[in-house]
Coordinates of C-alpha atoms in Angstrom, one line a residue:
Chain A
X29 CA -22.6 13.2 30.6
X30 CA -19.8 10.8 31.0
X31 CA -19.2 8.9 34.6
X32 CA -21.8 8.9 37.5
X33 CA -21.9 7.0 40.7
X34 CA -23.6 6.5 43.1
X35 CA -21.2 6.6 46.5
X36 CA -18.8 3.9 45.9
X37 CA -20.3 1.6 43.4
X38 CA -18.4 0.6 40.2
X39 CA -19.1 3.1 37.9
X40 CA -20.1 2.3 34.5
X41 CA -20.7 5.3 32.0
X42 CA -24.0 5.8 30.0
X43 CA -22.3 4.6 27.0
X44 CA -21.1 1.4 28.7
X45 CA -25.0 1.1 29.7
X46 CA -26.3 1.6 26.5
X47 CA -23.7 -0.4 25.1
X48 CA -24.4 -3.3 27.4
X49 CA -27.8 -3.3 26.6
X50 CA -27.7 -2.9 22.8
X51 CA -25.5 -6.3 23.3
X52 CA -28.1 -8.1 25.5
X53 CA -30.5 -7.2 22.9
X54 CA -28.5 -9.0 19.9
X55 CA -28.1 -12.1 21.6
X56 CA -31.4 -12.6 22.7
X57 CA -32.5 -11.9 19.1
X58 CA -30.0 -14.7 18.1
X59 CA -30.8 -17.0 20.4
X60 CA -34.5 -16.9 19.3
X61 CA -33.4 -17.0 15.9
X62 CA -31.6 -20.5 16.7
X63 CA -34.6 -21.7 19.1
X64 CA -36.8 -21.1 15.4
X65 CA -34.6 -22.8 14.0
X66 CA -34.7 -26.1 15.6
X67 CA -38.6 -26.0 16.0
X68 CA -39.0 -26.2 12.0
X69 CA -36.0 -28.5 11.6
X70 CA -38.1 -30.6 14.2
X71 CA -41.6 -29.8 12.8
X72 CA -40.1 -31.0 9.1
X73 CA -38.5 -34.4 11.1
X74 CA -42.0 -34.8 12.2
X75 CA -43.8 -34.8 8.7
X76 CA -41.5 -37.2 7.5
X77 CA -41.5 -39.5 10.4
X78 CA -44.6 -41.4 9.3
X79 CA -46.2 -40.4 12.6
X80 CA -50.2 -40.4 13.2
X81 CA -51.6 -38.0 15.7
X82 CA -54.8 -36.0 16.7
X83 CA -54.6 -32.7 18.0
X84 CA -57.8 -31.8 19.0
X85 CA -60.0 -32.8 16.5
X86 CA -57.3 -32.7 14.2
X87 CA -55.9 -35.5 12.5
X88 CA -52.3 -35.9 11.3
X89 CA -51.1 -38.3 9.4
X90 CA -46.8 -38.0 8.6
X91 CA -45.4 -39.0 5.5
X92 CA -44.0 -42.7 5.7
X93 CA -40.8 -43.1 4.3
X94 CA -38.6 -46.2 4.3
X95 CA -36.1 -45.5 6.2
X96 CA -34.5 -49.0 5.8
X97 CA -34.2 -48.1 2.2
X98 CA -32.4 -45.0 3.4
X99 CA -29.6 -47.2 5.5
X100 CA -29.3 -49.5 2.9
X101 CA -28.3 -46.9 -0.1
X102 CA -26.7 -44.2 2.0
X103 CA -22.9 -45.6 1.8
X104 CA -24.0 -46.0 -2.3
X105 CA -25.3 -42.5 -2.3
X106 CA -22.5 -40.8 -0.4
X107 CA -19.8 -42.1 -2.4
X108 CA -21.2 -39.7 -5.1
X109 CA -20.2 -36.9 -2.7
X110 CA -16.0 -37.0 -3.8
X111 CA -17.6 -36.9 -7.4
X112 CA -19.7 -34.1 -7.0
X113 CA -17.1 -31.8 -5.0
X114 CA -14.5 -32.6 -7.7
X115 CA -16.4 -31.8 -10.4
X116 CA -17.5 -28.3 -8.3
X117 CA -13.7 -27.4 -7.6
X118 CA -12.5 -28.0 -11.2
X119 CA -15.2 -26.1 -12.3
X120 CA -14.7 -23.6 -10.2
X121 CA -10.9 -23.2 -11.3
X122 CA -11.8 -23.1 -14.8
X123 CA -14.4 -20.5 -14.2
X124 CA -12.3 -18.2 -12.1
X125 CA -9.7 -18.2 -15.2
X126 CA -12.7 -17.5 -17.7
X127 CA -14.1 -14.6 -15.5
X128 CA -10.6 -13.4 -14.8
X129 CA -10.0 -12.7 -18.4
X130 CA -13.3 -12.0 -20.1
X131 CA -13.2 -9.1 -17.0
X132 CA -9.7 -8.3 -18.7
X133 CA -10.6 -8.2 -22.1
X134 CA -13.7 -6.1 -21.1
X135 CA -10.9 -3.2 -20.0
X136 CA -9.6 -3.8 -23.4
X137 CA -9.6 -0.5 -25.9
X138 CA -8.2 -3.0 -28.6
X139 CA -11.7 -3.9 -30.7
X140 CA -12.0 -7.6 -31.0
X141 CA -10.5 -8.8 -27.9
X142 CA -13.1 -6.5 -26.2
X143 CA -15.9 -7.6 -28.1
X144 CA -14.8 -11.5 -27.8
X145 CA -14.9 -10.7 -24.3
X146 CA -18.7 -9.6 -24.4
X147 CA -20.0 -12.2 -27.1
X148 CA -18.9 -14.7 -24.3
X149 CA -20.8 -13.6 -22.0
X150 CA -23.8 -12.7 -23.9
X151 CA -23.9 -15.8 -25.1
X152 CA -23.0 -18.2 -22.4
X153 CA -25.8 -15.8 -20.2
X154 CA -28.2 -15.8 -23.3
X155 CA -28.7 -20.0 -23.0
X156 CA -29.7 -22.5 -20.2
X157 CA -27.0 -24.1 -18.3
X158 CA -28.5 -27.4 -18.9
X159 CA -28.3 -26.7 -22.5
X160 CA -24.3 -26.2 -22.6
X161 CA -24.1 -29.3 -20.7
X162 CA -25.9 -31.4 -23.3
X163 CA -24.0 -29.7 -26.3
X164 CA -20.7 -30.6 -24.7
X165 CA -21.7 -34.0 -23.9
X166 CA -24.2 -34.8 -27.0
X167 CA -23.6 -32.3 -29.7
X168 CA -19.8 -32.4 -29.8
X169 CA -19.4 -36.1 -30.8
X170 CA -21.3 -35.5 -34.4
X171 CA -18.3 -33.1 -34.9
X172 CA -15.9 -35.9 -34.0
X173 CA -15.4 -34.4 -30.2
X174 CA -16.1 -36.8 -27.6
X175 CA -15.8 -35.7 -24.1
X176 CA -16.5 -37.9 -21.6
X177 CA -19.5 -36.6 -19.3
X178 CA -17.1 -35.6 -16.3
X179 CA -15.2 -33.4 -18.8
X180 CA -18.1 -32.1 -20.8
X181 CA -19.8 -31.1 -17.0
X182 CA -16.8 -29.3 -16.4
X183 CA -16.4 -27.6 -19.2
X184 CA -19.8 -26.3 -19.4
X185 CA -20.1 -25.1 -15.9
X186 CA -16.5 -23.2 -16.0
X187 CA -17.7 -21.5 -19.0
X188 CA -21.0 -20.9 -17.8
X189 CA -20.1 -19.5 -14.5
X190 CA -16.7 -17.8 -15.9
X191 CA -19.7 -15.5 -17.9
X192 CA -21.3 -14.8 -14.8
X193 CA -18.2 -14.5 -12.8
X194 CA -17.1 -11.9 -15.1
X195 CA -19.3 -9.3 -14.0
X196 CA -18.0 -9.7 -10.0
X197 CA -14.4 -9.3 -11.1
X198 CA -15.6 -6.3 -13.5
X199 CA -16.9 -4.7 -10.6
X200 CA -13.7 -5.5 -8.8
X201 CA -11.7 -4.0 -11.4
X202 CA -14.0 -1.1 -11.1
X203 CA -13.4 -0.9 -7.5
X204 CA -10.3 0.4 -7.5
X205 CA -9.6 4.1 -7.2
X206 CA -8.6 5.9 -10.1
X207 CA -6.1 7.7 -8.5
X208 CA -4.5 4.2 -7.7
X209 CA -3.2 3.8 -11.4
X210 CA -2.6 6.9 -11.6
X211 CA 0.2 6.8 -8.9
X212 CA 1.7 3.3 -10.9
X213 CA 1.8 4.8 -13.9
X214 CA 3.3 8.3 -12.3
X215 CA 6.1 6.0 -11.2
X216 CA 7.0 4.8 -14.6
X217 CA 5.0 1.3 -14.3
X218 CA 3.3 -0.1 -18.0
X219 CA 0.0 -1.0 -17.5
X220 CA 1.1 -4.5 -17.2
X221 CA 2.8 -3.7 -14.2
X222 CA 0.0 -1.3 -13.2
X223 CA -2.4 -4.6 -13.6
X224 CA -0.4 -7.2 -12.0
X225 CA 1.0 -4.8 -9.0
X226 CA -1.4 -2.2 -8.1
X227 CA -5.1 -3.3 -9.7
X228 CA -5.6 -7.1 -9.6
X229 CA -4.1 -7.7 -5.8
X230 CA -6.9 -4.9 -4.9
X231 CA -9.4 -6.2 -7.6
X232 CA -9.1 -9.7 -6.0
X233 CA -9.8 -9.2 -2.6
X234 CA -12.7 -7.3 -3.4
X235 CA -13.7 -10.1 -5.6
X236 CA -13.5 -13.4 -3.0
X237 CA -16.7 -13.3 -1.1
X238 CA -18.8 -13.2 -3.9
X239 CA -16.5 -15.7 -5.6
X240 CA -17.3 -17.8 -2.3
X241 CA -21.3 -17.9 -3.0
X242 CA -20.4 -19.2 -6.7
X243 CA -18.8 -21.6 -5.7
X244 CA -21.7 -22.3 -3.6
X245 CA -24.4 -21.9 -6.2
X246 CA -21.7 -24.3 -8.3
X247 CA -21.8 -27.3 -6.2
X248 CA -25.6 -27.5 -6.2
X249 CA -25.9 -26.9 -10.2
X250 CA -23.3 -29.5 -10.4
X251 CA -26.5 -31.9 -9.6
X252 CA -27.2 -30.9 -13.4
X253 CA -24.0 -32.8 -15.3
X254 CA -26.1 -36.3 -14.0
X255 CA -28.5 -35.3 -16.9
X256 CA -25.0 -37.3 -18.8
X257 CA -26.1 -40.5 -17.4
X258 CA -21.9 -41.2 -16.9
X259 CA -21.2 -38.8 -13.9
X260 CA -21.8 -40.9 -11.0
X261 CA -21.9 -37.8 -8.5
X262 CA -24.8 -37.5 -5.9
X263 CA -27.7 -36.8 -8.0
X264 CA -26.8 -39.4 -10.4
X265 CA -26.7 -42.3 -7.5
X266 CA -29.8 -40.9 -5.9
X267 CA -31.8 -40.8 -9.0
X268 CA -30.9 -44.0 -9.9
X269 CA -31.1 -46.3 -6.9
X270 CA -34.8 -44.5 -6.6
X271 CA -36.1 -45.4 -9.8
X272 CA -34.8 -48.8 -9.5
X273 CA -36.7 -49.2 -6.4
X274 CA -39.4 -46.8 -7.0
X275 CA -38.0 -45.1 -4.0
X276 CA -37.0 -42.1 -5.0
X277 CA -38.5 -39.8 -2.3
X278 CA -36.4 -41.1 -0.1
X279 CA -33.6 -40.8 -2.3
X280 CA -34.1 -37.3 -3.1
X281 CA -34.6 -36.4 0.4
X282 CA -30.8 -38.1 1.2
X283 CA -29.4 -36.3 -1.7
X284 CA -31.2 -33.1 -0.8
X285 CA -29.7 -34.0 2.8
X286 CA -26.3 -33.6 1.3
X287 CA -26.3 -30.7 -0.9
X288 CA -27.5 -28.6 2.4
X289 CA -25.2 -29.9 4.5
X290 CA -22.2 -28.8 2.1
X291 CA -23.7 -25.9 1.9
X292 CA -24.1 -25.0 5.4
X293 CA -20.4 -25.9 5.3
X294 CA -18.8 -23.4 2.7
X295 CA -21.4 -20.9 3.9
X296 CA -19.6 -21.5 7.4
X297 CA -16.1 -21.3 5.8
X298 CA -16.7 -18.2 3.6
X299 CA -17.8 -16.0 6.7
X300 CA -14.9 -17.0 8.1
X301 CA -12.9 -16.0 5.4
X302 CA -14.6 -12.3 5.1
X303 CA -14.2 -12.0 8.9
X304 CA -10.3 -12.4 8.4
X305 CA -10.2 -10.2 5.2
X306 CA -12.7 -7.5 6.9
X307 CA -9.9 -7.4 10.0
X308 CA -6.6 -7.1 7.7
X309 CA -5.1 -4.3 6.2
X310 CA -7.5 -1.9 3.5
Chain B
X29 CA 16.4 32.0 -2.5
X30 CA 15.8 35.0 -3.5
X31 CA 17.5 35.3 -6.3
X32 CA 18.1 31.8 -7.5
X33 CA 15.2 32.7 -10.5
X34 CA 17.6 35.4 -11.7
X35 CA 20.5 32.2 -12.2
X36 CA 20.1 30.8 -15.7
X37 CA 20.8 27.7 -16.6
X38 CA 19.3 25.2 -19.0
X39 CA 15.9 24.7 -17.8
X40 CA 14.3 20.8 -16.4
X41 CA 11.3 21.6 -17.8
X42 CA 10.4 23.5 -21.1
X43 CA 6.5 23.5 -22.5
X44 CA 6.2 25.0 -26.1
X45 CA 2.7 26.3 -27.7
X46 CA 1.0 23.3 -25.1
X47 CA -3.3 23.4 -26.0
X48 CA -4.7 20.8 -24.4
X49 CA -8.9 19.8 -25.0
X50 CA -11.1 18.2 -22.8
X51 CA -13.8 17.4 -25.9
X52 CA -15.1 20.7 -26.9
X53 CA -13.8 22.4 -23.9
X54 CA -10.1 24.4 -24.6
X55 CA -8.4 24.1 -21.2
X56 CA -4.9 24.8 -22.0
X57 CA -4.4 27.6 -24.2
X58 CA -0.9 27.9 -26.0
X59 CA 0.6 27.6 -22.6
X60 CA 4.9 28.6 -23.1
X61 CA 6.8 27.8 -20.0
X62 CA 10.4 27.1 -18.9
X63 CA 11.2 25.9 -15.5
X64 CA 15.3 26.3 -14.5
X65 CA 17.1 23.9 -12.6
X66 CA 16.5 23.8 -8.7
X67 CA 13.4 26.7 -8.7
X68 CA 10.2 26.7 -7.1
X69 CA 7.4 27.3 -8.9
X70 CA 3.8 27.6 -7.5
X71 CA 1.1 27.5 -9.4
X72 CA -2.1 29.6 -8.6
X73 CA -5.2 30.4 -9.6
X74 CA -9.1 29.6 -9.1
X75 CA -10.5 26.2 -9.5
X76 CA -11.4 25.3 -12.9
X77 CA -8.7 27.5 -14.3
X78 CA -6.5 24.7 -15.7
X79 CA -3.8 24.1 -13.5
X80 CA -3.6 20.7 -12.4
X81 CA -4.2 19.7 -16.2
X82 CA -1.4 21.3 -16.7
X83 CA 1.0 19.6 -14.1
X84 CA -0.4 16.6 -15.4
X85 CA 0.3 17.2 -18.8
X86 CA 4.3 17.3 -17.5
X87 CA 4.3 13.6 -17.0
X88 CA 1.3 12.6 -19.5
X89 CA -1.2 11.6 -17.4
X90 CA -2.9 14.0 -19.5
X91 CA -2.1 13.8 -23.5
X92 CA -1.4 17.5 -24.6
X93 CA -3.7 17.5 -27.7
X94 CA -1.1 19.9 -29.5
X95 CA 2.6 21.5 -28.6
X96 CA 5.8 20.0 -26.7
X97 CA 6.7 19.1 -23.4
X98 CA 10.1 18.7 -22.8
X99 CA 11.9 17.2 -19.3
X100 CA 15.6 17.1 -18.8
X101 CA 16.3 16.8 -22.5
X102 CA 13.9 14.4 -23.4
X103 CA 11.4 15.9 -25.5
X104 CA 7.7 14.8 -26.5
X105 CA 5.4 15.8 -28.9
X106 CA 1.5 15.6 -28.0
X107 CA -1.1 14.0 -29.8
X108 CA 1.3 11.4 -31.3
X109 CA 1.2 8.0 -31.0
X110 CA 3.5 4.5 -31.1
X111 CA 5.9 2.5 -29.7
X112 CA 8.2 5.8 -29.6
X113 CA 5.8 8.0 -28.2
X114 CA 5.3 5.6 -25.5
X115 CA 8.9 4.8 -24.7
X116 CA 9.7 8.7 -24.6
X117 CA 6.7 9.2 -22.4
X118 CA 8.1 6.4 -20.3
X119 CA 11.6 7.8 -19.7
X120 CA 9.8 11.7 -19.3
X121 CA 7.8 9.7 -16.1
X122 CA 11.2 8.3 -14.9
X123 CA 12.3 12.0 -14.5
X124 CA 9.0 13.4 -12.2
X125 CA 7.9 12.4 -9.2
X126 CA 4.4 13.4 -8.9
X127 CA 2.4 13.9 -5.6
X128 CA -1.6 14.0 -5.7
X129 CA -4.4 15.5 -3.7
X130 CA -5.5 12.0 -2.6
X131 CA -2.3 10.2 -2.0
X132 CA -2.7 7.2 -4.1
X133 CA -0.4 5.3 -1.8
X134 CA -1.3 1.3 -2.4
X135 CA -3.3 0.1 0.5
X136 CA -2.2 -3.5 -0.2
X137 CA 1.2 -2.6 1.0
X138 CA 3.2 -1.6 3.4
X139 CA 4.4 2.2 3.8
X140 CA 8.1 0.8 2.7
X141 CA 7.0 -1.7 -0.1
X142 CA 4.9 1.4 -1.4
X143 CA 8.3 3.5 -1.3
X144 CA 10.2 0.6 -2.7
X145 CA 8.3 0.1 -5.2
X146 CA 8.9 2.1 -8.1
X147 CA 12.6 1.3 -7.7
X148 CA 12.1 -2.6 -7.6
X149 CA 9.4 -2.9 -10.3
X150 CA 10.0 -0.2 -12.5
X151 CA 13.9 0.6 -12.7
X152 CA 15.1 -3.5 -11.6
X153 CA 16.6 -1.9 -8.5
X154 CA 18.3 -4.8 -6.1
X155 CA 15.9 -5.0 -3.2
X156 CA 18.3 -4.5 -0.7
X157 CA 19.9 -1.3 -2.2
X158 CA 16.0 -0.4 -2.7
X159 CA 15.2 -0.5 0.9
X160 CA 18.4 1.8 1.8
X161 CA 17.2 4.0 -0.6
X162 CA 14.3 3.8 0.6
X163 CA 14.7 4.3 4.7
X164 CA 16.4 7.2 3.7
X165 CA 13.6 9.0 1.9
X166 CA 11.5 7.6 4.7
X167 CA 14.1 9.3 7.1
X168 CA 13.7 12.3 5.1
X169 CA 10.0 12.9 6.0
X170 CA 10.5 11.8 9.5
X171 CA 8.3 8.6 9.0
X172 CA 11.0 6.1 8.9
X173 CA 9.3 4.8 12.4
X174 CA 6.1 4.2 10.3
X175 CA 7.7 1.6 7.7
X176 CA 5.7 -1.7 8.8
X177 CA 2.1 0.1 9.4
X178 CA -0.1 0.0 6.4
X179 CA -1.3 3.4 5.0
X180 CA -4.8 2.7 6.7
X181 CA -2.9 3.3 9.8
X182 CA -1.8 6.6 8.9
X183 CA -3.0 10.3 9.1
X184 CA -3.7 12.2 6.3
X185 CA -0.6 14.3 6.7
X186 CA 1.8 11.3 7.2
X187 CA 0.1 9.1 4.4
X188 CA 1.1 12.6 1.9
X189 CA 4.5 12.6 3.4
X190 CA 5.0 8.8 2.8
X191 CA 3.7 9.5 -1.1
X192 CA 6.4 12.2 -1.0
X193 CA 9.0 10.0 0.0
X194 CA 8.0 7.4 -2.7
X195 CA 8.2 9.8 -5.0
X196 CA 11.7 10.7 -3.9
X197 CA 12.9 7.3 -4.2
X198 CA 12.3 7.4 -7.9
X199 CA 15.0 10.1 -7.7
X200 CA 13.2 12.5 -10.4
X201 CA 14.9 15.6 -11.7
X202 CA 11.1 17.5 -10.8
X203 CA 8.6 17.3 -8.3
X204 CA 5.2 17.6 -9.5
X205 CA 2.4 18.2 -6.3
X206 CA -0.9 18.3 -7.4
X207 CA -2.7 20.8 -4.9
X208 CA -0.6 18.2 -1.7
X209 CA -2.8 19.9 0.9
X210 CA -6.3 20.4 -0.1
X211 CA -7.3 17.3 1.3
X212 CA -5.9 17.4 4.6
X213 CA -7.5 18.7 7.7
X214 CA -6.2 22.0 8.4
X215 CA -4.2 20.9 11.3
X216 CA -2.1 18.5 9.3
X217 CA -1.6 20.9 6.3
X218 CA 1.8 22.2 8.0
X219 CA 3.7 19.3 8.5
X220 CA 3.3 18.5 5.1
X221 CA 4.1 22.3 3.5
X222 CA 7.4 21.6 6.4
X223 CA 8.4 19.0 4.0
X224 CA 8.2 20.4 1.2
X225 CA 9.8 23.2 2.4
X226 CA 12.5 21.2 3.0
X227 CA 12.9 19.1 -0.5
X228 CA 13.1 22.9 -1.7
X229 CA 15.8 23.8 -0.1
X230 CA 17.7 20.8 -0.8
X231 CA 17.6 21.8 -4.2
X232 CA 14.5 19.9 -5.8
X233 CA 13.2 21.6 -9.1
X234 CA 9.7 21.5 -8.3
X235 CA 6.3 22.4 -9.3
X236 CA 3.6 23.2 -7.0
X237 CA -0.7 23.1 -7.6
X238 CA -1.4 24.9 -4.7
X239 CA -4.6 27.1 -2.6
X240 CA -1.7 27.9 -0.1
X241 CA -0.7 31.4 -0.3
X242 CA 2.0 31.8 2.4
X243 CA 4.0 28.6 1.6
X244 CA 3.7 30.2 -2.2
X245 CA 4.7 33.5 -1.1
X246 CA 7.6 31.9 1.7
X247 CA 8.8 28.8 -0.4
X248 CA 8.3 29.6 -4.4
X249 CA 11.0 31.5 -6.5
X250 CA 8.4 32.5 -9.2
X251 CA 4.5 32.0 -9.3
X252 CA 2.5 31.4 -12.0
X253 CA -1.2 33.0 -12.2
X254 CA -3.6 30.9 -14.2
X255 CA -6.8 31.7 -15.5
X256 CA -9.5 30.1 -18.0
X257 CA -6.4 28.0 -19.2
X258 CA -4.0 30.7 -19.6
X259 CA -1.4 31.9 -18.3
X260 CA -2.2 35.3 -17.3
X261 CA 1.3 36.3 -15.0
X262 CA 4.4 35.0 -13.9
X263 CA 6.6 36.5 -11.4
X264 CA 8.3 36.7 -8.3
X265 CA 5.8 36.0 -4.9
X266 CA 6.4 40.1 -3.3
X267 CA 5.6 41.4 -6.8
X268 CA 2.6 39.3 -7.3
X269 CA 1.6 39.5 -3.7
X270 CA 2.3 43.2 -3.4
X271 CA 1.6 44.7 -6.9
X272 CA -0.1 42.3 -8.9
X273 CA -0.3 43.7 -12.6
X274 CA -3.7 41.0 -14.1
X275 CA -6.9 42.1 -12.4
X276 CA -7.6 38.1 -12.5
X277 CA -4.2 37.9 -10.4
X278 CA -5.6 40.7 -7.9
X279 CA -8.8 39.3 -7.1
X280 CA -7.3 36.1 -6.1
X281 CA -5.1 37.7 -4.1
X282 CA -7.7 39.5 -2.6
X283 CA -10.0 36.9 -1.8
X284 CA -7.2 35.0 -0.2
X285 CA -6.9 38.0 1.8
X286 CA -10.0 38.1 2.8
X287 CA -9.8 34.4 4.0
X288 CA -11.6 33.0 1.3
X289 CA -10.2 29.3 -0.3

C-alpha cells in the first residue's frame, strides 16, 4: 500500500497511521493506570484519616491514628534510615562476592570445590533467614564468637542472599554462547583468561538487573537484623518507640512508609539502568 | 597453484592413526594425514561424516581419544593428560588460527579489541605494536573502516571477515575454517570465499570444512572426501570433480550437481 493522499494534504502512510494509533492507545492505557493509582493511594489516605462519613445509608467510620505521635517520632524514626541502607549495601557486597564464586565453583570439574559450592547453597536455602541471623548473633558467642548485631546482620544476609544470588550469576554464566570460549581458547587463552576476558564481562551484564531486585528484596529483609535488639535501623526505632507508647500502628505505618518509598526509588533507578544497558552494545 | 601439492616439503600438519569417540559413537576412524607447507586443503563430505571433529581435533578443541596430531613440529599425543599435555596443546593453539560457523567474535568488544586481542592477552604483545598489527589484518579483509563499530553492527559476511582477521593477527602457521559460510545468507557467502581466496594465495597453509564446491574445486590444491569418519579419498579438485574413484565421493558430487546442499 504505502503513501496515499488525498490532493495536497500531508501524506502520512498506513504504517505511520497505524503506528500513531497503536501509540495513542499506550498512553491512554498509562494514563489510566496512573489515574488508578492515585484513587487507591487516596482511598487508603482516607481509611487512615480517622474520617466519619455516610454514604447513603452507609456508615464509615476511618481508622484514627495519632498523627501528633507521628510528628513527634518521625526525625527518631528516620534517622534509622542511614542504618538500614548501610547495612543493605554491605550486604549486598558481601553477597555479590558469595554468589560470584559459589557460581564459579559450580563450573568447577575439580570435586570438592564443586560440591562446597552446592552444600552452600543447599544449606543456606535449606534454613530461614531469620534463623542465620540469630546464630550469628546468639549462637556464635557460646563458641567464644561475638559479633556485634550490625556484623552478625550482615553476615547472615550476604551469605544468605550470596546462596540465592548464585543461581542468577549461574544462569549468567550459562548465558554465554558456547562458541564464545571456544574462540578464547582457539586463540591460545587459559581458562582463566577465557573467564576473566570473554565469560564474566558477558556473564555480568546479563546478571545486573536481577542483581538490582536483590538488592531490593535486601533492603526490606534487612528489617529482620532488628530481631538483634542492637541494630538501631528503621524497624528497630519503629518498633520500639511503639511499644513504648503503645503506638505502634502508627509506627509501623511510618516505617512501612519508608521501606516503599526506597523501594519505589531503586525500582526507579534499576529501570533506568536496564534502559541504558538494553541501548548499548550486545 | 596447480601444482604446488606436487612440491614436498616438511609438512605443517601431520595426523597419525587419529580415532576420536563421541561416547560409544567412533567418529574418527584411524584418520592418517599430512598437510605440506602453503597447500589448500578442503575438506568435503556429508553432514555427520566427521569433518569438523576433525578440524577441531587440530587445535584440541576436541581431545583425540587415541593417535597424534602434530603442528609445525610440536607434537601431541591424545588422550593424555598434565601440566605437559596442556602446555604442548597451548603452543599447538599458538600455531592455528581457527575460523567457526558462527563467528564467535566477543560482542563486548569492539571489532579492533576483538582482533587485538589474542596478541595483547595471550602472547603480552605491546598494545601499540598490537594495533598495527592489527589495522593491517583489518586492512587485509577490507574492514579496517569498521574498527570502532561493535560486531552487533555488522553483517554476517563482515562479522566472518573480522573473525578472519583476528585470527590472522595471531600469525598461525594454519588456518583452520570450520564450514566459514554455512551460516551466511547466500549473498554474503562471496565476499567471504574472496577472502579466503586471497589468504590462499598469499601463501596460508590452510584447512577448509566446507559445502562450497566451486571455491573447493577453484581455491583447494587437494580435497579430502570424508565419510562415516573416514577418510574415503584424497586428491586433486579436477580428478575428484571429474573422475571421482569412492562411490560415497560420487554421490556427493552428484547431489551438488544437482543443486542439492
Amino acid at each position: 500500500m504505502g503513501i496515499f493522499s488525498k490532493e495536497g494534504q500531508i501524506q502520512k502512510s498506513q504504517a505511520d497511521l497505524l503506528y500513531d494509533i497503536q501509540l495513542r492507545k499506550e498512553s491512554r492505557f498509562r494514563t489510566n493506570v496512573g489515574i488508578s493509582w492515585f484513587v487507591l493511594l487516596f482511598i487508603l489516605v482516607i481509611i487512615f484519616s480517622g474520617q466519619e462519613f455516610r454514604i447513603g445509608s452507609m456508615y464509615f467510620s476511618g481508622i484514627k491514628i495519632d498523627t501528633e505521635f507521628m510528628v513527634n517520632n518521625l526525625a527518631y524514626i528516620s534517622r534509622g534510615l542511614g542504618e538500614t541502607i548501610r547495612i543493605s549495601l554491605l550486604s549486598i557486597c558481601l553477597a555479590t562476592v558469595l554468589a560470584l564464586l559459589a557460581a564459579l565453583g559450580r563450573l568447577s570439574t575439580f570435586p570438592p570445590v564443586y560440591a562446597l559450592s552446592t552444600f552452600y547453597v543447599s544449606l543456606i536455602r535449606g534454613t530461614p533467614l531469620y534463623l542465620q541471623i540469630f546464630f550469628f548473633f546468639l549462637a556464635l558467642p557460646q563458641l567464644g564468637i561475638i559479633l556485634p548485631g550490625f556484623v552478625a546482620g550482615v553476615i547472615a544476609l550476604g551469605l544468605n542472599y550470596g546462596a540465592y544470588m548464585s543461581e542468577i550469576f549461574r544462569a549468567g554464566l550459562s548465558s554465554v554462547d558456547k562458541g564464545q570460549r571456544e574462540a578464547a581458547i582457539a586463540i591460545g587463552m587459559t581458562p582463566t583468561q577465557t573467564m576473566r576476558r570473554v565469560v564474566l564481562p558477558q556473564a555480568l551484564r546479563f546478571a545486573i538487573p536481577p542483581v538490582g531486585n536483590e538488592f531490593i528484596a535486601m533492603t526490606k529483609d534487612s528489617a529482620l537484623v532488628s530481631a538483634t535488639g542492637f541494630v538501631h535501623e528503621l524497624m528497630w526505632r519503629a518498633t520500639k518507640v511503639g511499644r513504648a507508647q503503645f503506638h505502634n500502628l502508627e509506627a509501623l505505618i511510618m516505617a512501612a512508609i519508608f521501606y516503599w518509598i526506597m523501594t519505589l526509588l531503586l525500582t526507579y533507578i534499576q529501570s533506568r539502568i536496564e534502559a541504558r544497558l538494553a541501548k548499548g552494545e550486545r | 597453484m596447480d601444482n604446488s601439492s606436487i612440491i614436498t616439503s616438511s609438512p605443517i600438519v601431520k595426523i597419525s592413526n587419529l580415532d576420536k569417540y563421541f561416547g560409544r559413537l567412533h567418529v574418527l576412524k584411524n584418520i592418517n594425514l599430512e598437510v605440506p607447507e602453503r597447500q589448500v586443503v578442503c575438506l568435503i563430505g556429508r553432514s555427520g561424516s566427521g569433518k569438523s571433529t576433525l578440524l577441531r581435533c587440530i587445535n584440541f578443541l576436541e581431545e583425540p581419544s587415541h593417535g597424534n596430531i602434530e603442528v609445525d613440529g610440536i607434537k601431541v599425543e591424545g588422550g593424555e593428560k598434565g601440566k605437559q599435555h596442556r602446555q604442548l596443546i597451548h603452543e599447538v593453539r599458538l600455531k592455528t588460527g581457527m575460523v567457526f560457523q558462527e563467528f564467535n567474535l566477543f560482542p563486548h568488544m569492539s571489532v579492533l579489541e576483538n582482533v587485538i586481542e589474542g596478541p595483547v592477552t595471550v602472547k603480552n604483545m605491546d598494545r601499540k605494536k598490537a594495533v598495527e598489527l592489527a589495522e593491517q589484518n583489518l586492512d587485509r579483509v577490507g574492514l579496517l573502516f569498521k574498527k570502532d563499530e561493535y560486531p552487533n553492527r555488522l553483517s554476517g559476511g563482515q562479522k566472518q571477515r573480522v573473525a578472519i582477521a583476528r585470527a590472522l593477527t595471531m600469525e598461525p602457521r594454519v588456518m583452520l575454517f570450520d564450514e566459514p559460510t554455512s551460516a551466511l545468507d547466500p549473498e554474503l557467502i562471496g565476499e567471504v570465499l574472496n577472502v579466503m581466496k586471497k589468504v590462499a594465495m598469499e601463501g596460508m597453509t590452510m584447512i577448509v570444512v566446507t559445502h562450497e564446491m566451486g571455491f573447493a574445486r577453484e581455491v583447494a590444491d587437494r580435497v579430502l572426501v570424508m565419510a562415516e569418519g573416514e577418510l574415503v579419498e584424497d586428491g586433486e579438485p579436477e580428478q575428484i570433480f571429474t573422475a571421482p574413484k569412492d562411490p560415497r565421493t560420487e554421490a556427493l558430487i552428484i547431489r551438488y550437481r544437482a543443486g542439492g546442499g
